[in-house]
PDB file of C-alpha atoms in Angstrom:
ATOM      1  CA  MET W   1     -75.588 164.039 101.347  1.00 38.00           C
ATOM      2  CA  THR W   2     -74.742 167.689 100.857  1.00 37.00           C
ATOM      3  CA  ALA W   3     -72.969 169.939 103.313  1.00 39.00           C
ATOM      4  CA  GLN W   4     -75.350 171.772 105.611  1.00 36.00           C
ATOM      5  CA  PRO W   5     -74.563 175.186 107.091  1.00 35.00           C
ATOM      6  CA  ILE W   6     -75.949 175.695 110.552  1.00 30.00           C
ATOM      7  CA  VAL W   7     -79.072 177.754 111.242  1.00 29.00           C
ATOM      8  CA  PRO W   8     -79.638 178.663 114.907  1.00 30.00           C
ATOM      9  CA  LEU W   9     -82.598 176.770 116.373  1.00 31.00           C
ATOM     10  CA  ARG W  10     -83.329 179.234 119.146  1.00 32.00           C
ATOM     11  CA  ALA W  11     -81.772 182.274 120.680  1.00 33.00           C
ATOM     12  CA  ASP W  12     -80.212 180.103 123.402  1.00 41.00           C
ATOM     13  CA  GLY W  13     -79.160 177.340 121.023  1.00 45.00           C
ATOM     14  CA  PRO W  14     -75.924 176.807 119.060  1.00 48.00           C
ATOM     15  CA  THR W  15     -74.785 179.742 116.933  1.00 48.00           C
ATOM     16  CA  GLN W  16     -71.363 178.686 115.639  1.00 63.00           C
ATOM     17  CA  ALA W  17     -71.414 177.926 111.908  1.00 75.00           C
ATOM     18  CA  TYR W  18     -70.421 174.334 111.210  1.00 92.00           C
ATOM     19  CA  VAL W  19     -70.589 172.433 107.960  1.00 95.00           C
ATOM     20  CA  SER W  20     -70.719 168.647 107.913  1.00 98.00           C
ATOM     21  CA  VAL W  21     -70.722 165.896 105.315  1.00 98.00           C
ATOM     22  CA  ALA W  22     -71.854 162.307 105.967  1.00 98.00           C
ATOM     23  CA  ARG W  23     -71.256 159.141 103.984  1.00 98.00           C
ATOM     24  CA  SER W  24     -72.253 155.495 104.514  1.00 98.00           C
ATOM     25  CA  HIS W  25     -71.644 152.507 102.226  1.00 98.00           C
ATOM     26  CA  VAL W  26     -72.449 148.817 102.625  1.00 97.00           C
ATOM     27  CA  GLY W  27     -68.957 147.925 101.347  1.00 96.00           C
ATOM     28  CA  ARG W  28     -67.969 145.309  98.795  1.00 96.00           C
ATOM     29  CA  VAL W  29     -68.743 142.147 100.782  1.00 94.00           C
ATOM     30  CA  ARG W  30     -71.577 142.658 103.267  1.00 94.00           C
ATOM     31  CA  LEU W  31     -75.221 142.398 102.237  1.00 92.00           C
ATOM     32  CA  ILE W  32     -76.563 144.553 105.082  1.00 94.00           C
ATOM     33  CA  ASN W  33     -75.397 147.988 106.146  1.00 97.00           C
ATOM     34  CA  GLU W  34     -75.453 147.900 109.946  1.00 97.00           C
ATOM     35  CA  ASP W  35     -73.871 151.347 110.247  1.00 98.00           C
ATOM     36  CA  ARG W  36     -75.948 154.405 111.032  1.00 98.00           C
ATOM     37  CA  VAL W  37     -74.867 158.057 110.899  1.00 98.00           C
ATOM     38  CA  LEU W  38     -76.212 161.137 112.676  1.00 98.00           C
ATOM     39  CA  ASP W  39     -75.442 164.445 110.946  1.00 98.00           C
ATOM     40  CA  CYS W  40     -77.047 167.371 112.807  1.00 97.00           C
ATOM     41  CA  PRO W  41     -74.929 170.505 112.331  1.00 96.00           C
ATOM     42  CA  THR W  42     -77.812 172.691 113.468  1.00 95.00           C
ATOM     43  CA  ALA W  43     -77.467 171.161 116.924  1.00 96.00           C
ATOM     44  CA  SER W  44     -73.688 170.681 116.794  1.00 97.00           C
ATOM     45  CA  LEU W  45     -74.215 166.931 117.200  1.00 98.00           C
ATOM     46  CA  TRP W  46     -72.752 164.101 115.136  1.00 98.00           C
ATOM     47  CA  ALA W  47     -72.397 160.353 115.597  1.00 98.00           C
ATOM     48  CA  VAL W  48     -71.499 157.084 113.917  1.00 98.00           C
ATOM     49  CA  ALA W  49     -72.898 153.787 115.222  1.00 98.00           C
ATOM     50  CA  ASP W  50     -71.637 150.430 113.939  1.00 98.00           C
ATOM     51  CA  GLY W  51     -74.167 147.691 114.658  1.00 97.00           C
ATOM     52  CA  MET W  52     -73.242 144.119 115.518  1.00 94.00           C
ATOM     53  CA  GLY W  53     -75.405 141.074 115.092  1.00 83.00           C
ATOM     54  CA  GLY W  54     -76.233 140.851 111.407  1.00 74.00           C
ATOM     55  CA  HIS W  55     -79.721 139.476 110.937  1.00 69.00           C
ATOM     56  CA  SER W  56     -80.130 139.460 114.735  1.00 81.00           C
ATOM     57  CA  GLY W  57     -80.598 143.215 114.598  1.00 93.00           C
ATOM     58  CA  GLY W  58     -77.277 145.037 114.549  1.00 96.00           C
ATOM     59  CA  ASP W  59     -78.783 147.611 112.224  1.00 96.00           C
ATOM     60  CA  LEU W  60     -81.683 148.138 114.652  1.00 96.00           C
ATOM     61  CA  ALA W  61     -79.272 148.585 117.548  1.00 97.00           C
ATOM     62  CA  ALA W  62     -77.369 151.269 115.638  1.00 98.00           C
ATOM     63  CA  GLN W  63     -80.645 152.906 114.626  1.00 98.00           C
ATOM     64  CA  ALA W  64     -81.744 153.044 118.274  1.00 98.00           C
ATOM     65  CA  VAL W  65     -78.647 155.103 119.062  1.00 98.00           C
ATOM     66  CA  VAL W  66     -79.230 157.509 116.196  1.00 98.00           C
ATOM     67  CA  ASP W  67     -82.911 157.869 117.098  1.00 98.00           C
ATOM     68  CA  ARG W  68     -82.113 158.832 120.691  1.00 98.00           C
ATOM     69  CA  LEU W  69     -79.420 161.284 119.657  1.00 98.00           C
ATOM     70  CA  ARG W  70     -81.650 162.804 116.976  1.00 98.00           C
ATOM     71  CA  GLY W  71     -84.302 163.397 119.613  1.00 97.00           C
ATOM     72  CA  LEU W  72     -81.676 165.199 121.660  1.00 97.00           C
ATOM     73  CA  ALA W  73     -80.670 167.300 118.658  1.00 96.00           C
ATOM     74  CA  LEU W  74     -84.278 168.346 118.121  1.00 96.00           C
ATOM     75  CA  SER W  75     -84.496 169.775 121.649  1.00 94.00           C
ATOM     76  CA  GLY W  76     -83.064 173.033 120.298  1.00 91.00           C
ATOM     77  CA  ARG W  77     -80.835 173.737 123.287  1.00 90.00           C
ATOM     78  CA  THR W  78     -77.091 173.945 123.615  1.00 92.00           C
ATOM     79  CA  LEU W  79     -75.812 170.432 124.220  1.00 95.00           C
ATOM     80  CA  ALA W  80     -73.139 169.193 126.574  1.00 94.00           C
ATOM     81  CA  LEU W  81     -71.414 165.873 127.023  1.00 96.00           C
ATOM     82  CA  THR W  82     -73.743 164.949 129.876  1.00 96.00           C
ATOM     83  CA  ASP W  83     -76.718 165.253 127.502  1.00 97.00           C
ATOM     84  CA  ILE W  84     -75.084 162.859 125.060  1.00 98.00           C
ATOM     85  CA  LEU W  85     -74.430 160.345 127.808  1.00 98.00           C
ATOM     86  CA  VAL W  86     -78.071 160.459 128.914  1.00 98.00           C
ATOM     87  CA  ALA W  87     -79.222 159.797 125.336  1.00 98.00           C
ATOM     88  CA  LEU W  88     -76.738 156.943 124.945  1.00 98.00           C
ATOM     89  CA  SER W  89     -77.903 155.420 128.233  1.00 98.00           C
ATOM     90  CA  GLN W  90     -81.481 155.537 126.963  1.00 98.00           C
ATOM     91  CA  ALA W  91     -80.397 153.912 123.695  1.00 98.00           C
ATOM     92  CA  ASN W  92     -78.573 151.203 125.632  1.00 98.00           C
ATOM     93  CA  ALA W  93     -81.759 150.459 127.564  1.00 98.00           C
ATOM     94  CA  ASP W  94     -83.765 150.393 124.315  1.00 98.00           C
ATOM     95  CA  ILE W  95     -81.393 147.856 122.778  1.00 97.00           C
ATOM     96  CA  CYS W  96     -81.334 145.666 125.883  1.00 97.00           C
ATOM     97  CA  ARG W  97     -85.136 145.586 126.006  1.00 97.00           C
ATOM     98  CA  ARG W  98     -85.331 144.575 122.358  1.00 96.00           C
ATOM     99  CA  ASN W  99     -82.685 141.894 122.843  1.00 96.00           C
ATOM    100  CA  ARG W 100     -84.624 140.358 125.725  1.00 95.00           C
ATOM    101  CA  ALA W 101     -87.901 140.435 123.790  1.00 95.00           C
ATOM    102  CA  ALA W 102     -86.358 138.978 120.623  1.00 93.00           C
ATOM    103  CA  ALA W 103     -83.859 136.624 122.312  1.00 93.00           C
ATOM    104  CA  SER W 104     -81.174 138.504 120.428  1.00 92.00           C
ATOM    105  CA  ASP W 105     -77.617 139.566 121.243  1.00 92.00           C
ATOM    106  CA  ALA W 106     -77.372 142.611 118.975  1.00 95.00           C
ATOM    107  CA  GLY W 107     -75.247 145.567 119.989  1.00 97.00           C
ATOM    108  CA  THR W 108     -73.514 148.569 118.537  1.00 98.00           C
ATOM    109  CA  THR W 109     -70.384 150.606 118.905  1.00 98.00           C
ATOM    110  CA  VAL W 110     -70.786 154.368 118.878  1.00 98.00           C
ATOM    111  CA  VAL W 111     -68.802 157.566 118.709  1.00 98.00           C
ATOM    112  CA  ALA W 112     -70.726 160.796 119.290  1.00 98.00           C
ATOM    113  CA  ALA W 113     -69.465 164.364 119.494  1.00 98.00           C
ATOM    114  CA  THR W 114     -70.432 167.967 119.970  1.00 98.00           C
ATOM    115  CA  ILE W 115     -68.331 171.131 119.731  1.00 97.00           C
ATOM    116  CA  LEU W 116     -68.818 173.710 122.464  1.00 94.00           C
ATOM    117  CA  ASP W 117     -66.742 176.713 123.551  1.00 92.00           C
ATOM    118  CA  GLY W 118     -63.701 175.740 121.505  1.00 94.00           C
ATOM    119  CA  GLN W 119     -63.741 172.135 122.682  1.00 96.00           C
ATOM    120  CA  ILE W 120     -64.590 168.892 120.922  1.00 98.00           C
ATOM    121  CA  GLN W 121     -66.520 166.755 123.410  1.00 98.00           C
ATOM    122  CA  ILE W 122     -66.646 163.046 122.594  1.00 98.00           C
ATOM    123  CA  ALA W 123     -68.309 159.949 124.045  1.00 98.00           C
ATOM    124  CA  TRP W 124     -67.623 156.518 122.630  1.00 98.00           C
ATOM    125  CA  ALA W 125     -67.791 152.779 123.158  1.00 98.00           C
ATOM    126  CA  GLY W 126     -66.043 150.182 121.013  1.00 97.00           C
ATOM    127  CA  ASP W 127     -63.859 150.805 117.994  1.00 97.00           C
ATOM    128  CA  SER W 128     -65.728 153.554 116.189  1.00 98.00           C
ATOM    129  CA  ARG W 129     -63.290 156.449 116.225  1.00 98.00           C
ATOM    130  CA  ALA W 130     -62.864 160.224 116.311  1.00 98.00           C
ATOM    131  CA  TYR W 131     -59.999 162.009 114.583  1.00 98.00           C
ATOM    132  CA  ARG W 132     -59.062 165.668 114.373  1.00 98.00           C
ATOM    133  CA  LEU W 133     -57.840 166.836 110.982  1.00 97.00           C
ATOM    134  CA  ARG W 134     -55.325 169.662 111.326  1.00 96.00           C
ATOM    135  CA  ASP W 135     -52.890 170.855 108.646  1.00 94.00           C
ATOM    136  CA  GLY W 136     -53.809 167.923 106.427  1.00 93.00           C
ATOM    137  CA  ARG W 137     -53.015 165.255 109.030  1.00 94.00           C
ATOM    138  CA  LEU W 138     -55.476 163.100 110.930  1.00 95.00           C
ATOM    139  CA  ASP W 139     -54.729 162.649 114.627  1.00 96.00           C
ATOM    140  CA  LEU W 140     -56.583 159.914 116.499  1.00 96.00           C
ATOM    141  CA  LEU W 141     -58.455 161.291 119.513  1.00 98.00           C
ATOM    142  CA  THR W 142     -60.128 158.152 120.841  1.00 98.00           C
ATOM    143  CA  ARG W 143     -58.736 154.840 122.019  1.00 96.00           C
ATOM    144  CA  ASP W 144     -60.335 151.597 120.815  1.00 96.00           C
ATOM    145  CA  HIS W 145     -62.104 149.434 123.354  1.00 97.00           C
ATOM    146  CA  SER W 146     -60.837 146.169 121.913  1.00 92.00           C
ATOM    147  CA  VAL W 147     -58.847 143.081 122.766  1.00 91.00           C
ATOM    148  CA  VAL W 148     -55.953 144.035 120.504  1.00 87.00           C
ATOM    149  CA  GLN W 149     -55.762 147.557 121.963  1.00 87.00           C
ATOM    150  CA  GLU W 150     -55.406 146.022 125.410  1.00 88.00           C
ATOM    151  CA  LEU W 151     -52.596 143.827 124.077  1.00 88.00           C
ATOM    152  CA  VAL W 152     -50.889 146.870 122.559  1.00 85.00           C
ATOM    153  CA  ASP W 153     -51.259 148.822 125.822  1.00 84.00           C
ATOM    154  CA  ALA W 154     -49.694 145.910 127.710  1.00 88.00           C
ATOM    155  CA  GLY W 155     -46.736 145.848 125.300  1.00 86.00           C
ATOM    156  CA  LEU W 156     -47.531 142.316 124.150  1.00 88.00           C
ATOM    157  CA  ILE W 157     -47.982 143.203 120.481  1.00 86.00           C
ATOM    158  CA  THR W 158     -47.141 146.185 118.285  1.00 83.00           C
ATOM    159  CA  PRO W 159     -49.747 148.393 116.569  1.00 79.00           C
ATOM    160  CA  ALA W 160     -48.713 146.823 113.251  1.00 77.00           C
ATOM    161  CA  GLN W 161     -49.280 143.324 114.651  1.00 77.00           C
ATOM    162  CA  ALA W 162     -52.647 144.418 116.005  1.00 77.00           C
ATOM    163  CA  GLU W 163     -53.914 145.108 112.497  1.00 75.00           C
ATOM    164  CA  ARG W 164     -53.321 141.465 111.510  1.00 75.00           C
ATOM    165  CA  HIS W 165     -54.227 139.858 114.838  1.00 81.00           C
ATOM    166  CA  PRO W 166     -56.954 137.153 114.712  1.00 79.00           C
ATOM    167  CA  SER W 167     -58.871 139.019 117.435  1.00 78.00           C
ATOM    168  CA  ALA W 168     -58.717 142.354 115.621  1.00 76.00           C
ATOM    169  CA  ASN W 169     -62.514 142.609 115.477  1.00 80.00           C
ATOM    170  CA  VAL W 170     -63.203 141.669 119.096  1.00 89.00           C
ATOM    171  CA  ILE W 171     -64.370 144.704 121.066  1.00 93.00           C
ATOM    172  CA  THR W 172     -64.661 145.050 124.835  1.00 95.00           C
ATOM    173  CA  ARG W 173     -67.340 147.759 125.081  1.00 96.00           C
ATOM    174  CA  ALA W 174     -70.579 148.338 123.187  1.00 97.00           C
ATOM    175  CA  LEU W 175     -74.165 149.426 123.717  1.00 98.00           C
ATOM    176  CA  GLY W 176     -76.670 146.633 124.216  1.00 96.00           C
ATOM    177  CA  ILE W 177     -74.383 144.101 125.877  1.00 93.00           C
ATOM    178  CA  GLY W 178     -75.166 145.112 129.458  1.00 92.00           C
ATOM    179  CA  ASP W 179     -77.720 147.088 131.437  1.00 93.00           C
ATOM    180  CA  ARG W 180     -75.154 149.712 132.437  1.00 94.00           C
ATOM    181  CA  LEU W 181     -73.817 152.186 129.883  1.00 95.00           C
ATOM    182  CA  ASP W 182     -70.045 151.776 129.548  1.00 94.00           C
ATOM    183  CA  CYS W 183     -68.762 154.738 127.547  1.00 97.00           C
ATOM    184  CA  GLU W 184     -65.538 156.692 127.701  1.00 98.00           C
ATOM    185  CA  THR W 185     -65.396 160.465 127.278  1.00 98.00           C
ATOM    186  CA  MET W 186     -62.765 163.031 126.382  1.00 98.00           C
ATOM    187  CA  THR W 187     -62.318 166.596 125.210  1.00 97.00           C
ATOM    188  CA  ALA W 188     -59.888 168.082 122.691  1.00 98.00           C
ATOM    189  CA  ASP W 189     -59.205 171.611 121.596  1.00 97.00           C
ATOM    190  CA  TRP W 190     -60.830 172.970 118.432  1.00 97.00           C
ATOM    191  CA  ARG W 191     -59.176 175.704 116.381  1.00 95.00           C
ATOM    192  CA  PRO W 192     -60.339 177.609 113.286  1.00 93.00           C
ATOM    193  CA  GLY W 193     -59.538 175.465 110.266  1.00 94.00           C
ATOM    194  CA  ASP W 194     -59.768 172.164 112.151  1.00 97.00           C
ATOM    195  CA  ARG W 195     -62.023 169.355 111.028  1.00 98.00           C
ATOM    196  CA  LEU W 196     -63.512 166.502 113.044  1.00 98.00           C
ATOM    197  CA  LEU W 197     -63.863 163.006 111.585  1.00 98.00           C
ATOM    198  CA  LEU W 198     -66.097 160.356 113.141  1.00 98.00           C
ATOM    199  CA  CYS W 199     -66.013 156.932 111.501  1.00 98.00           C
ATOM    200  CA  SER W 200     -66.698 153.220 111.789  1.00 98.00           C
ATOM    201  CA  ASP W 201     -63.852 150.710 111.724  1.00 96.00           C
ATOM    202  CA  GLY W 202     -64.629 149.973 108.092  1.00 96.00           C
ATOM    203  CA  LEU W 203     -62.958 153.286 107.365  1.00 97.00           C
ATOM    204  CA  SER W 204     -60.270 153.456 110.049  1.00 95.00           C
ATOM    205  CA  ARG W 205     -58.734 150.086 109.217  1.00 91.00           C
ATOM    206  CA  SER W 206     -58.039 151.276 105.669  1.00 91.00           C
ATOM    207  CA  MET W 207     -56.241 154.509 106.590  1.00 92.00           C
ATOM    208  CA  ALA W 208     -52.466 154.837 106.392  1.00 87.00           C
ATOM    209  CA  ALA W 209     -50.333 156.910 108.764  1.00 82.00           C
ATOM    210  CA  ASP W 210     -48.794 158.892 105.910  1.00 85.00           C
ATOM    211  CA  ASP W 211     -52.127 159.828 104.275  1.00 91.00           C
ATOM    212  CA  ARG W 212     -52.656 163.576 103.886  1.00 92.00           C
ATOM    213  CA  HIS W 213     -56.053 165.180 103.372  1.00 94.00           C
ATOM    214  CA  HIS W 214     -56.672 168.525 101.685  1.00 93.00           C
ATOM    215  CA  GLY W 215     -59.570 170.141  99.846  1.00 95.00           C
ATOM    216  CA  THR W 216     -63.201 170.829 100.625  1.00 96.00           C
ATOM    217  CA  ASP W 217     -65.163 168.755 103.133  1.00 96.00           C
ATOM    218  CA  THR W 218     -66.859 166.969 100.244  1.00 97.00           C
ATOM    219  CA  ASP W 219     -63.528 166.267  98.517  1.00 97.00           C
ATOM    220  CA  ILE W 220     -62.025 164.812 101.686  1.00 97.00           C
ATOM    221  CA  ALA W 221     -65.098 162.734 102.561  1.00 97.00           C
ATOM    222  CA  ASP W 222     -65.285 161.288  99.060  1.00 97.00           C
ATOM    223  CA  ALA W 223     -61.558 160.542  99.006  1.00 96.00           C
ATOM    224  CA  LEU W 224     -61.729 158.770 102.373  1.00 97.00           C
ATOM    225  CA  MET W 225     -64.651 156.652 101.236  1.00 98.00           C
ATOM    226  CA  ALA W 226     -63.009 155.767  97.919  1.00 97.00           C
ATOM    227  CA  ALA W 227     -59.765 154.772  99.657  1.00 96.00           C
ATOM    228  CA  ALA W 228     -61.627 152.576 102.157  1.00 97.00           C
ATOM    229  CA  LEU W 229     -63.446 150.732  99.380  1.00 97.00           C
ATOM    230  CA  ASP W 230     -60.342 150.376  97.227  1.00 96.00           C
ATOM    231  CA  ARG W 231     -58.002 149.236 100.000  1.00 95.00           C
ATOM    232  CA  ASP W 232     -60.409 146.931 101.826  1.00 93.00           C
ATOM    233  CA  GLY W 233     -64.190 147.182 101.477  1.00 94.00           C
ATOM    234  CA  SER W 234     -64.795 144.043 103.557  1.00 93.00           C
ATOM    235  CA  ASP W 235     -67.018 145.914 106.030  1.00 95.00           C
ATOM    236  CA  ASN W 236     -69.592 148.684 106.057  1.00 97.00           C
ATOM    237  CA  VAL W 237     -67.931 152.104 105.807  1.00 98.00           C
ATOM    238  CA  SER W 238     -69.364 155.238 107.418  1.00 98.00           C
ATOM    239  CA  LEU W 239     -68.093 158.700 108.296  1.00 98.00           C
ATOM    240  CA  VAL W 240     -69.072 162.198 109.288  1.00 98.00           C
ATOM    241  CA  LEU W 241     -66.675 165.057 108.549  1.00 98.00           C
ATOM    242  CA  VAL W 242     -67.256 168.346 110.384  1.00 98.00           C
ATOM    243  CA  GLY W 243     -65.590 171.635 109.490  1.00 94.00           C
TER     244      GLY W 243
END
């Protein structure tokens, strides 16, 4: 997918010029790609959804999130965090209805973001993550909703132990697992030259603390994907890089 410069949708819509690059790969083990990516620079809206459920419909759950957010992006108006939460609540209801009809237990993590007035605004559930890239270094903005993160927060295990913990893939929040949307939100400052990275855990689990990232958006996105596949590749890998 090529980088896309923004074109204003309407006079009252977004006008800041963003460029974004999206990548998604099934990985080296899985047969189905349950990840879905939303890349809408014209609306200043991006998301990564990591479906759960395999043949029970994890890919459909992730697609439901992207469909709702894409509909929001097509509205042509300036978006705020409250708009994203409404769309995610609708997606949650869509997934729950499908699960009841199909006797399924599919769900999806999500991280979605917009940039408005010098602020990154993020909503997320699960272990899909948002990072800010500044001066070549990625800083984690979100906090995983997972069993191992709770153990780390309680001081029972170290972050290094969390990576090898048998419950490393057990998340505590997702869309589709309950009738009520359970997302967390946050804002972070955005400066000229910053980049925003949204990704599934297939990418984040392969990143090292001492990695440095320089070059064009395409160079960085391709390097992140290549490293994820080379170092692990056991899961689907998806990312959106915004600059």
